[in-house]
PDB file of C-alpha atoms in Angstrom:
ATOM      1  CA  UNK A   1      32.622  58.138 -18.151  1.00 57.00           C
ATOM      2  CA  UNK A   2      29.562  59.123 -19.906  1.00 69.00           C
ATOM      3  CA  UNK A   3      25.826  59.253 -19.055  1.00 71.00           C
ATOM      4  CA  UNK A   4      24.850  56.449 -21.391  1.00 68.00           C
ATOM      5  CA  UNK A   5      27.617  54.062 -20.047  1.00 66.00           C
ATOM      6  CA  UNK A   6      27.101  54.628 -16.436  1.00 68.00           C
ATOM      7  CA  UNK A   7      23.532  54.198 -17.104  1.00 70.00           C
ATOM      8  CA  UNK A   8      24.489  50.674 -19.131  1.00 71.00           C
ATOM      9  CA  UNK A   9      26.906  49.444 -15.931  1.00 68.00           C
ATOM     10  CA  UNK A  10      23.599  50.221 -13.592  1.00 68.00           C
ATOM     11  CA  UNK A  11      21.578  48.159 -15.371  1.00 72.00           C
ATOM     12  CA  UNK A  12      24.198  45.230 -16.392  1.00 71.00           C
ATOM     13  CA  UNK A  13      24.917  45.785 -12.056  1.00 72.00           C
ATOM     14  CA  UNK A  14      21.373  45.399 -11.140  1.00 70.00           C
ATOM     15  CA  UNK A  15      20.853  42.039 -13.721  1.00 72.00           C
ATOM     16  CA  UNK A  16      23.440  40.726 -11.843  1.00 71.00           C
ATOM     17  CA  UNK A  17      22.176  41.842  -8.575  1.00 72.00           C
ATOM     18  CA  UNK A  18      19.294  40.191  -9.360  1.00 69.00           C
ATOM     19  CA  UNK A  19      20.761  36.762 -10.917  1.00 70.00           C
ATOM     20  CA  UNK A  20      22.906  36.479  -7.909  1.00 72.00           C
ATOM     21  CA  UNK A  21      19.578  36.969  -5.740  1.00 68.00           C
ATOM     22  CA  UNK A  22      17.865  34.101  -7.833  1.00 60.00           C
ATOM     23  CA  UNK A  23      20.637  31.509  -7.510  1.00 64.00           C
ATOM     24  CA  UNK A  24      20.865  31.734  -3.788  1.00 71.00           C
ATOM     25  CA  UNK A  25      16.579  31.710  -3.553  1.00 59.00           C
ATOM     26  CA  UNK A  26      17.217  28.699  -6.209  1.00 60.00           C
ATOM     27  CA  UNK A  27      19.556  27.120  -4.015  1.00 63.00           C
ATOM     28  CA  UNK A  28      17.636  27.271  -1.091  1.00 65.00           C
ATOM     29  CA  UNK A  29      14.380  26.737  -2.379  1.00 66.00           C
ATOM     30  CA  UNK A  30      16.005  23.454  -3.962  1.00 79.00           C
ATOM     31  CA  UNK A  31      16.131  21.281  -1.200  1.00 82.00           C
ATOM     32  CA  UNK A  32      12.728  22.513   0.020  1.00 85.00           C
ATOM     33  CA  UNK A  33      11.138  21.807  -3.620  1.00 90.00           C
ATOM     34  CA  UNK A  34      12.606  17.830  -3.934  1.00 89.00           C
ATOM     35  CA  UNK A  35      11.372  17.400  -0.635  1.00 91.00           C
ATOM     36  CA  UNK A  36       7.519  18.360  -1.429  1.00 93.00           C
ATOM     37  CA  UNK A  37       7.948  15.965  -4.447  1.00 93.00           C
ATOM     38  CA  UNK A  38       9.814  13.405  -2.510  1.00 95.00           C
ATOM     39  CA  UNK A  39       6.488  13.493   0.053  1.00 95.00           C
ATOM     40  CA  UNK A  40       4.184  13.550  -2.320  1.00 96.00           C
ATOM     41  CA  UNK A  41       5.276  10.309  -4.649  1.00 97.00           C
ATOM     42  CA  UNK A  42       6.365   7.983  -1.152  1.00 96.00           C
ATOM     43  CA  UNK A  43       2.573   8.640  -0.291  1.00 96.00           C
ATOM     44  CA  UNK A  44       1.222   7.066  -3.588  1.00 96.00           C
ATOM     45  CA  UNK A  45       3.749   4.579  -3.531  1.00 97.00           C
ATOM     46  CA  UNK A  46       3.117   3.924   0.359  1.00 97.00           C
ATOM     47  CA  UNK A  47      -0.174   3.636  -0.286  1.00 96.00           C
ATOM     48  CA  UNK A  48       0.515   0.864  -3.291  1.00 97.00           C
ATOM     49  CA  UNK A  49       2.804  -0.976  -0.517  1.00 97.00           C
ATOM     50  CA  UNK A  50      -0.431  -1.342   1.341  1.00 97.00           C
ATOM     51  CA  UNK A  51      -2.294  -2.567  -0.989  1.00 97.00           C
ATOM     52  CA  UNK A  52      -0.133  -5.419  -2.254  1.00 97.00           C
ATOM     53  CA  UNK A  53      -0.052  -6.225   1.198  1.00 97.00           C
ATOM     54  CA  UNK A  54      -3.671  -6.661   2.050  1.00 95.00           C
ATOM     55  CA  UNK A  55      -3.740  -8.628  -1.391  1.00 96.00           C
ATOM     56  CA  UNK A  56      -0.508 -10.649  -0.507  1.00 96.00           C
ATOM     57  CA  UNK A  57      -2.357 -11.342   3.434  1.00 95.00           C
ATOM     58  CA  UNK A  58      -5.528 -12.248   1.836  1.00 94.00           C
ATOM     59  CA  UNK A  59      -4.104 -14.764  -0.508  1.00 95.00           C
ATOM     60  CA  UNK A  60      -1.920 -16.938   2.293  1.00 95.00           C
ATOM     61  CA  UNK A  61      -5.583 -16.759   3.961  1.00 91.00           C
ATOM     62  CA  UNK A  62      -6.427 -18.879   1.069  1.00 92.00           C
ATOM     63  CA  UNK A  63      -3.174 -20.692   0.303  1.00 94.00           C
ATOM     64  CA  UNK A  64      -1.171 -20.425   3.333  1.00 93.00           C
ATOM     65  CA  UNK A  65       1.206 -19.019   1.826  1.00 95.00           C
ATOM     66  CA  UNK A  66       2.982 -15.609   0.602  1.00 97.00           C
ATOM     67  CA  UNK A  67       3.765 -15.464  -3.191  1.00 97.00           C
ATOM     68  CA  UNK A  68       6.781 -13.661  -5.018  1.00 97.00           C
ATOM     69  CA  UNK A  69       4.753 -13.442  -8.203  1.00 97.00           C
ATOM     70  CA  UNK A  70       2.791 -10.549  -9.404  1.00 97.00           C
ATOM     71  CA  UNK A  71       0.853 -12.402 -11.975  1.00 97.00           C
ATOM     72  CA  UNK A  72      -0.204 -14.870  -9.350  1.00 97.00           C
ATOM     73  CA  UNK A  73      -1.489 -11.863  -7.002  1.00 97.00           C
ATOM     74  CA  UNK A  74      -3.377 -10.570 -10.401  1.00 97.00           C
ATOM     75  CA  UNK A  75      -5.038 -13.783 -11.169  1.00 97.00           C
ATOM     76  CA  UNK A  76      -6.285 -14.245  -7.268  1.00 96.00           C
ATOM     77  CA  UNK A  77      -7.634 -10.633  -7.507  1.00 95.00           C
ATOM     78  CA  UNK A  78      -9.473 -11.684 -10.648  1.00 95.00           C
ATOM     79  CA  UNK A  79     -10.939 -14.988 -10.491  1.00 93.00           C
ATOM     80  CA  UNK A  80      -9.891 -15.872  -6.835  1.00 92.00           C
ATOM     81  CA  UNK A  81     -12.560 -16.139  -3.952  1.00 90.00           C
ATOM     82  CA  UNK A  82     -11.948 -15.784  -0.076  1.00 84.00           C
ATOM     83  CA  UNK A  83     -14.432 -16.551   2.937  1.00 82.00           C
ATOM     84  CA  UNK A  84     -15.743 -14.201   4.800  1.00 79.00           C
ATOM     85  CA  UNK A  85     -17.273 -14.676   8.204  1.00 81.00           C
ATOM     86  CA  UNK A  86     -20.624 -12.822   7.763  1.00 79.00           C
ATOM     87  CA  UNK A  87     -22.855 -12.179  10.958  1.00 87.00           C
ATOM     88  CA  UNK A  88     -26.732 -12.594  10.271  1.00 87.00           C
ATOM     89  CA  UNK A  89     -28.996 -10.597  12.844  1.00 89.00           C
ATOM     90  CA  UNK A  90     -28.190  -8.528  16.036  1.00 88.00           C
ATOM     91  CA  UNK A  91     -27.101 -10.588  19.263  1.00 87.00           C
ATOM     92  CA  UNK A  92     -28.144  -7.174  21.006  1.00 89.00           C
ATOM     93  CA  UNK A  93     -31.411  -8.238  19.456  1.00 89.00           C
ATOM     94  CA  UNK A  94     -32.572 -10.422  22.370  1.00 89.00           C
ATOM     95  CA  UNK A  95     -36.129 -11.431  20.936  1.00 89.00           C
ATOM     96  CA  UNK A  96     -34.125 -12.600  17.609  1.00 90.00           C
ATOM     97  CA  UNK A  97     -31.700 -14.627  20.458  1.00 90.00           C
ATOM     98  CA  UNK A  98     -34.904 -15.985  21.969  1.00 92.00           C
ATOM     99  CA  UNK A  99     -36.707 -17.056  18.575  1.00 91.00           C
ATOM    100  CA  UNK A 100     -33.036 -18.790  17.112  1.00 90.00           C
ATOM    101  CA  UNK A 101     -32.557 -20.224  20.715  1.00 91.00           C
ATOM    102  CA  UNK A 102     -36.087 -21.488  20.288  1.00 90.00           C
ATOM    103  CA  UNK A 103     -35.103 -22.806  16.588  1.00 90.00           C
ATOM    104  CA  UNK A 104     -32.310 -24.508  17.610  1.00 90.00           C
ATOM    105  CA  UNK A 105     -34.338 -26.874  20.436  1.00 90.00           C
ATOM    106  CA  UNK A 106     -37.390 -27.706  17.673  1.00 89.00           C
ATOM    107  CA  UNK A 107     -34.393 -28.757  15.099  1.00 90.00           C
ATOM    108  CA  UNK A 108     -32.105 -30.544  17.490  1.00 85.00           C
ATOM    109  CA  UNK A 109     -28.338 -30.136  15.589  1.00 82.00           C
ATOM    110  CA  UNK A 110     -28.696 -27.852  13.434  1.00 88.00           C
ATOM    111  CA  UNK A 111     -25.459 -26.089  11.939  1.00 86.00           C
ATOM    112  CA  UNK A 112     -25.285 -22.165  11.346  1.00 84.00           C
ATOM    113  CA  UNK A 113     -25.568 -23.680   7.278  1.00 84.00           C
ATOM    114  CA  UNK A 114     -29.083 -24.569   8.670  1.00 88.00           C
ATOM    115  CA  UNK A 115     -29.886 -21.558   9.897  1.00 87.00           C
ATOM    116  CA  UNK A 116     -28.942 -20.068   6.830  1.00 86.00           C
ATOM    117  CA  UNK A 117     -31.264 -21.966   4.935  1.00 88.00           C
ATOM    118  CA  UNK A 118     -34.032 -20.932   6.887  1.00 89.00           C
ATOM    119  CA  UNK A 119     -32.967 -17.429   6.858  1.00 88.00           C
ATOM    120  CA  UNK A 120     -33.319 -17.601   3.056  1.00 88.00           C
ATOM    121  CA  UNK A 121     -36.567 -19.095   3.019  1.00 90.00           C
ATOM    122  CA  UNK A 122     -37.935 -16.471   5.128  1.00 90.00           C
ATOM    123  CA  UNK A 123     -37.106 -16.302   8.557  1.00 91.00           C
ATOM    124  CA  UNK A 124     -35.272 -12.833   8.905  1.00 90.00           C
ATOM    125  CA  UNK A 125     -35.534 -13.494  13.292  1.00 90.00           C
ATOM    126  CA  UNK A 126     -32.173 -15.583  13.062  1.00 89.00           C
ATOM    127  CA  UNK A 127     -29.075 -14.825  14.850  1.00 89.00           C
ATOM    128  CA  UNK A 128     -25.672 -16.586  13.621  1.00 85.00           C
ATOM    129  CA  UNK A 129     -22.617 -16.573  11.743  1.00 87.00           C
ATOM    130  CA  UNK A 130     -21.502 -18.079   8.571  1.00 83.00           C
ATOM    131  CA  UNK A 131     -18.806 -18.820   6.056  1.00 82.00           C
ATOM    132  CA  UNK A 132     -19.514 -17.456   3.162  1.00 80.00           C
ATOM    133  CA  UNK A 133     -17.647 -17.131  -0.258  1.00 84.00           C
ATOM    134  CA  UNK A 134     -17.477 -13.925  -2.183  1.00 86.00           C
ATOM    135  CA  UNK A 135     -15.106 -13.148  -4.690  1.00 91.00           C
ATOM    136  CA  UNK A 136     -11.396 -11.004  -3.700  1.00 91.00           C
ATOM    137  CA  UNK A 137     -12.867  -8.074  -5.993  1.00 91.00           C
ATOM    138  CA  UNK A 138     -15.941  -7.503  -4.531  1.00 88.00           C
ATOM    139  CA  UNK A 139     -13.804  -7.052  -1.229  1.00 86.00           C
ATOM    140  CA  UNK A 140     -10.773  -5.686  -1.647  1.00 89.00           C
ATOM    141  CA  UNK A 141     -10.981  -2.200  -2.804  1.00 90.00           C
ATOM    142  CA  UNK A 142     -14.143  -2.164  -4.418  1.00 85.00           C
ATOM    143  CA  UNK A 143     -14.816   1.283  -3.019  1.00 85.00           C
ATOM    144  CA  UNK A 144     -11.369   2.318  -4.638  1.00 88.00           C
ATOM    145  CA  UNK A 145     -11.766   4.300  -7.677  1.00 88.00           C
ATOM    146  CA  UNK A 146      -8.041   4.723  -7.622  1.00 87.00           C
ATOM    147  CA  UNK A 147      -7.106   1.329  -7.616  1.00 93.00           C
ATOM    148  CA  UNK A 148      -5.946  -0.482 -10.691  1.00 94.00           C
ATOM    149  CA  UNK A 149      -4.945  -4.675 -10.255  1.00 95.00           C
ATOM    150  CA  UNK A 150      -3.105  -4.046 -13.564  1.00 95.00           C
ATOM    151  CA  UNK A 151      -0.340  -1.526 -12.416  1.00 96.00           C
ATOM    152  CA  UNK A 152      -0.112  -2.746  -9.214  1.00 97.00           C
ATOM    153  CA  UNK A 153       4.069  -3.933 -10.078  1.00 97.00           C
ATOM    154  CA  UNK A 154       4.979  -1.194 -11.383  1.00 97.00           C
ATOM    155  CA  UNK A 155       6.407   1.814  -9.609  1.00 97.00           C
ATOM    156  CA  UNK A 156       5.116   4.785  -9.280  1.00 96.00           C
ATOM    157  CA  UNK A 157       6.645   7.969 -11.302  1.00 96.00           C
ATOM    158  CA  UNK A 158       9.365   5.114 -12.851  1.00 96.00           C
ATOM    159  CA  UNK A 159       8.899   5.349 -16.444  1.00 94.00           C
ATOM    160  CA  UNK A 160       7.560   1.524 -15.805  1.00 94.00           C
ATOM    161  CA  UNK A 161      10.398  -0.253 -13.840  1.00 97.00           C
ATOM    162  CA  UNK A 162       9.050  -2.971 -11.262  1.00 97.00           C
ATOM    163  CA  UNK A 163       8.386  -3.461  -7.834  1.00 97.00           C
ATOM    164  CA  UNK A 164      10.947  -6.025  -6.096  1.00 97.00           C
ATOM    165  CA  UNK A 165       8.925  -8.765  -4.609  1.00 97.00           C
ATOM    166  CA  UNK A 166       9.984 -12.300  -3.099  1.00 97.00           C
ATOM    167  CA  UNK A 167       8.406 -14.848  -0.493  1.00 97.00           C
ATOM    168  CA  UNK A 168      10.029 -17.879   1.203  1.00 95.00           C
ATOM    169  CA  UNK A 169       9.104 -19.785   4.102  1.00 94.00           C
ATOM    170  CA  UNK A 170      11.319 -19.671   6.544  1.00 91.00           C
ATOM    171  CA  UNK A 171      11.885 -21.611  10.102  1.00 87.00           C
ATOM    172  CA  UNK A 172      11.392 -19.403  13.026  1.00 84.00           C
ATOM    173  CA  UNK A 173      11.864 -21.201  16.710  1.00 85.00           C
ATOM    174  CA  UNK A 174      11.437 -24.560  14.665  1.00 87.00           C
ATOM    175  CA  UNK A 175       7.790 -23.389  13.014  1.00 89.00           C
ATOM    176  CA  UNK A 176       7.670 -23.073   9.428  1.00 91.00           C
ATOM    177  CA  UNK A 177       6.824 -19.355   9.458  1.00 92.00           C
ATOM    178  CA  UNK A 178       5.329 -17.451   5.375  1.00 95.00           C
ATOM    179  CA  UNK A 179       7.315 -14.271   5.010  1.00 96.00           C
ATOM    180  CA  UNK A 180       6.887 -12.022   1.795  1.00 97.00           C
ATOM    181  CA  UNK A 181       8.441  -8.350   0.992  1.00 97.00           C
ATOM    182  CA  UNK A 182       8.217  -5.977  -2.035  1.00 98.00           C
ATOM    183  CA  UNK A 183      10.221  -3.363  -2.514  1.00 97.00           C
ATOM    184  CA  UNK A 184      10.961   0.060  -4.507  1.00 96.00           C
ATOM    185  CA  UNK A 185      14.113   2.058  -4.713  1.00 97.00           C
ATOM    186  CA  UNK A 186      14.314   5.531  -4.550  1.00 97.00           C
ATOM    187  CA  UNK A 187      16.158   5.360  -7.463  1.00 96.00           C
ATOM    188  CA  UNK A 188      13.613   4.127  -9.365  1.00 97.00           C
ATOM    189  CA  UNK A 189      10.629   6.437  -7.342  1.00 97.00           C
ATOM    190  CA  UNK A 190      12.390   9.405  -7.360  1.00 96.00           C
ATOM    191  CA  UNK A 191      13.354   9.434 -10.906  1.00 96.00           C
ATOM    192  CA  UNK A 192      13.468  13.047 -12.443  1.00 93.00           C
ATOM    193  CA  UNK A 193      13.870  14.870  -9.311  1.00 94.00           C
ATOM    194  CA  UNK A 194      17.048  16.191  -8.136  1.00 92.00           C
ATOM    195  CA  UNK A 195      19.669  13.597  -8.471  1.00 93.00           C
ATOM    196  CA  UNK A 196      22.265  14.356  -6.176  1.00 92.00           C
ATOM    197  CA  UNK A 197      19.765  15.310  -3.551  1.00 93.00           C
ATOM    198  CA  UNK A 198      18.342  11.900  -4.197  1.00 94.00           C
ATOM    199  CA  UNK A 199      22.095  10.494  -3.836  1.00 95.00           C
ATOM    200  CA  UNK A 200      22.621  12.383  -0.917  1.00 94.00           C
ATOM    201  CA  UNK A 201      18.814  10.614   0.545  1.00 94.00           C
ATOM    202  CA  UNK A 202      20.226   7.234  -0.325  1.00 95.00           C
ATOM    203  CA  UNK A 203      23.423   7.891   1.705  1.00 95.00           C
ATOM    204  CA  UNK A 204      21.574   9.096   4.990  1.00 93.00           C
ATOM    205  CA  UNK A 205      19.565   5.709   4.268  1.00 92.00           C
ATOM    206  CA  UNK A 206      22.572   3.851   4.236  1.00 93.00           C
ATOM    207  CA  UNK A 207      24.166   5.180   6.934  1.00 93.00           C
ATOM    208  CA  UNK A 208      21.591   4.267   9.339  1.00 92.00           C
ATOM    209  CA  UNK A 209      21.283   0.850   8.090  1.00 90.00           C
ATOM    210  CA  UNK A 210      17.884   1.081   6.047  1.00 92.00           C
ATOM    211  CA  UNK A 211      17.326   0.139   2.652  1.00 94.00           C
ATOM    212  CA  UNK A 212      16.948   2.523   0.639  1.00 96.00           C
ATOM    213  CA  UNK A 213      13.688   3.274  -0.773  1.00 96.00           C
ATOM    214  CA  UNK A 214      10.465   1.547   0.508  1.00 97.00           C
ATOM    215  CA  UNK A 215       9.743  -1.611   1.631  1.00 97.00           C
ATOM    216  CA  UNK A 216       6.686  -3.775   2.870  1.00 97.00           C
ATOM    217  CA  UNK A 217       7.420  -6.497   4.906  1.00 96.00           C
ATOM    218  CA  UNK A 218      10.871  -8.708   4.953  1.00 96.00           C
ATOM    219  CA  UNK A 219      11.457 -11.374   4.135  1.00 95.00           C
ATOM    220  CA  UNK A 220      14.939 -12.001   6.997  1.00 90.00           C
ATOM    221  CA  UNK A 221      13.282 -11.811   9.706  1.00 82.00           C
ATOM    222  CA  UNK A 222       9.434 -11.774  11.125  1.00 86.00           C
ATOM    223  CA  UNK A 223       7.827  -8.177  11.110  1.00 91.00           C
ATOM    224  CA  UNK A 224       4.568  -8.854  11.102  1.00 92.00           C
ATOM    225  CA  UNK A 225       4.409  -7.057   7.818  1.00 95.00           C
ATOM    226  CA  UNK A 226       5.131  -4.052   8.578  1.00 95.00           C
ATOM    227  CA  UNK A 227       6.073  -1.449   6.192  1.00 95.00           C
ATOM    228  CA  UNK A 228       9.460   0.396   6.714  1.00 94.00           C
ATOM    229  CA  UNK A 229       7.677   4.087   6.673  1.00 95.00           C
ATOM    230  CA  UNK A 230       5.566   2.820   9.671  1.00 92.00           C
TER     231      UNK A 230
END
């Protein structure tokens, strides 16, 4: 064998060397990479679960009720109101106690509304609570420069596809009891990544009895809306 040949079987040896080397890092690096991604996607879409359940709890605070439509949760974000119990003055503030206490006697029956008018004419010394209204908006995430009411069905990373979402009232004990969940497969969340990886995550899912992908609240039995991650 000559020079020139031995030197071409080094080189076609060492290529090989090193392809062999990459498929096994490949292989285990795999696994490792899906994982990151996996993380990384369930925390946005986690963190979407959240917030159609402070939207879905702040609308059956206004209804009494869960709803199982998405446009209905939209609208209520948009136009809706809620109340919120807003506290006027300090009751640490004992010489504001003192003056409202004082208030009170020289207007015999007057309602915290009361107070509140006199608060707005001037009298900044009052102590009480009141109802107000204020519109969902400009209290629900309106510090959230990543939220967006208009994507809030759709799943993350999905190329569109929705959110599952139902409610139902259902008796508990005898008591009519408002239960709500939405849902997102890992199918549908995962989509792109490693797909028998993703397989192999639905199985282990299965096999413990969990759904699988994630899920906010239930709507077969009372969990206090809990969140399957949680």
């Amino acid at each position: 064998m000559n020079k020139a040949l031995k030197t071409i079987l080094s080189i076609v040896l060492l290529v090989c060397i090193f392809g062999l080397v990459y498929l096994i890092y490949d292989s285990i690096m795999q696994p490792v990479r899906f994982n990151k991604d996996s993380d990384a996607r369930q925390k946005v879409a986690i963190q979407q679960l959240k917030d159609i359940r402070d939207l879905q709890v702040a609308y059956k605070g206004v209804t009494g009720r869960f709803t199982a439509s998405f446009d209905t949760l939209k609208q209520f974000y948009n136009a809706g109101e809620m109340s919120v119990l807003m506290q006027i003055g300090s009751r640490d503030d004992s010489l504001a106690v003192a003056h409202t206490n004082d208030v009170k006697k020289a207007n015999k029956g007057i309602k915290d509304d009361g107070l509140y008018k006199l608060y707005l004419a001037g009298d900044k010394n009052l102590v009480f609570q009141i109802q107000n209204k204020i519109a969902v908006k400009d209290t629900l995430f309106h510090s959230r420069k990543d939220f967006n009411i208009n994507t809030i069905d759709v799943i993350p990373f999905s190329d569109g596809q929705k959110i599952e979402m139902d409610a139902i009232v259902k008796k508990v004990s005898g008591v009519d009891v408002p239960l709500f969940e939405a849902k997102l497969p890992f199918k549908a969340l995962l989509k792109g990544l490693d797909n028998q990886l993703r397989i192999n995550l639905d199985a282990d899912r299965r096999d413990q009895g969990r759904y699988e992908g994630l899920q906010v609240g239930s709507i077969t039995a009372p969990n206090n809306n809990a969140g399957n991650w949680e």
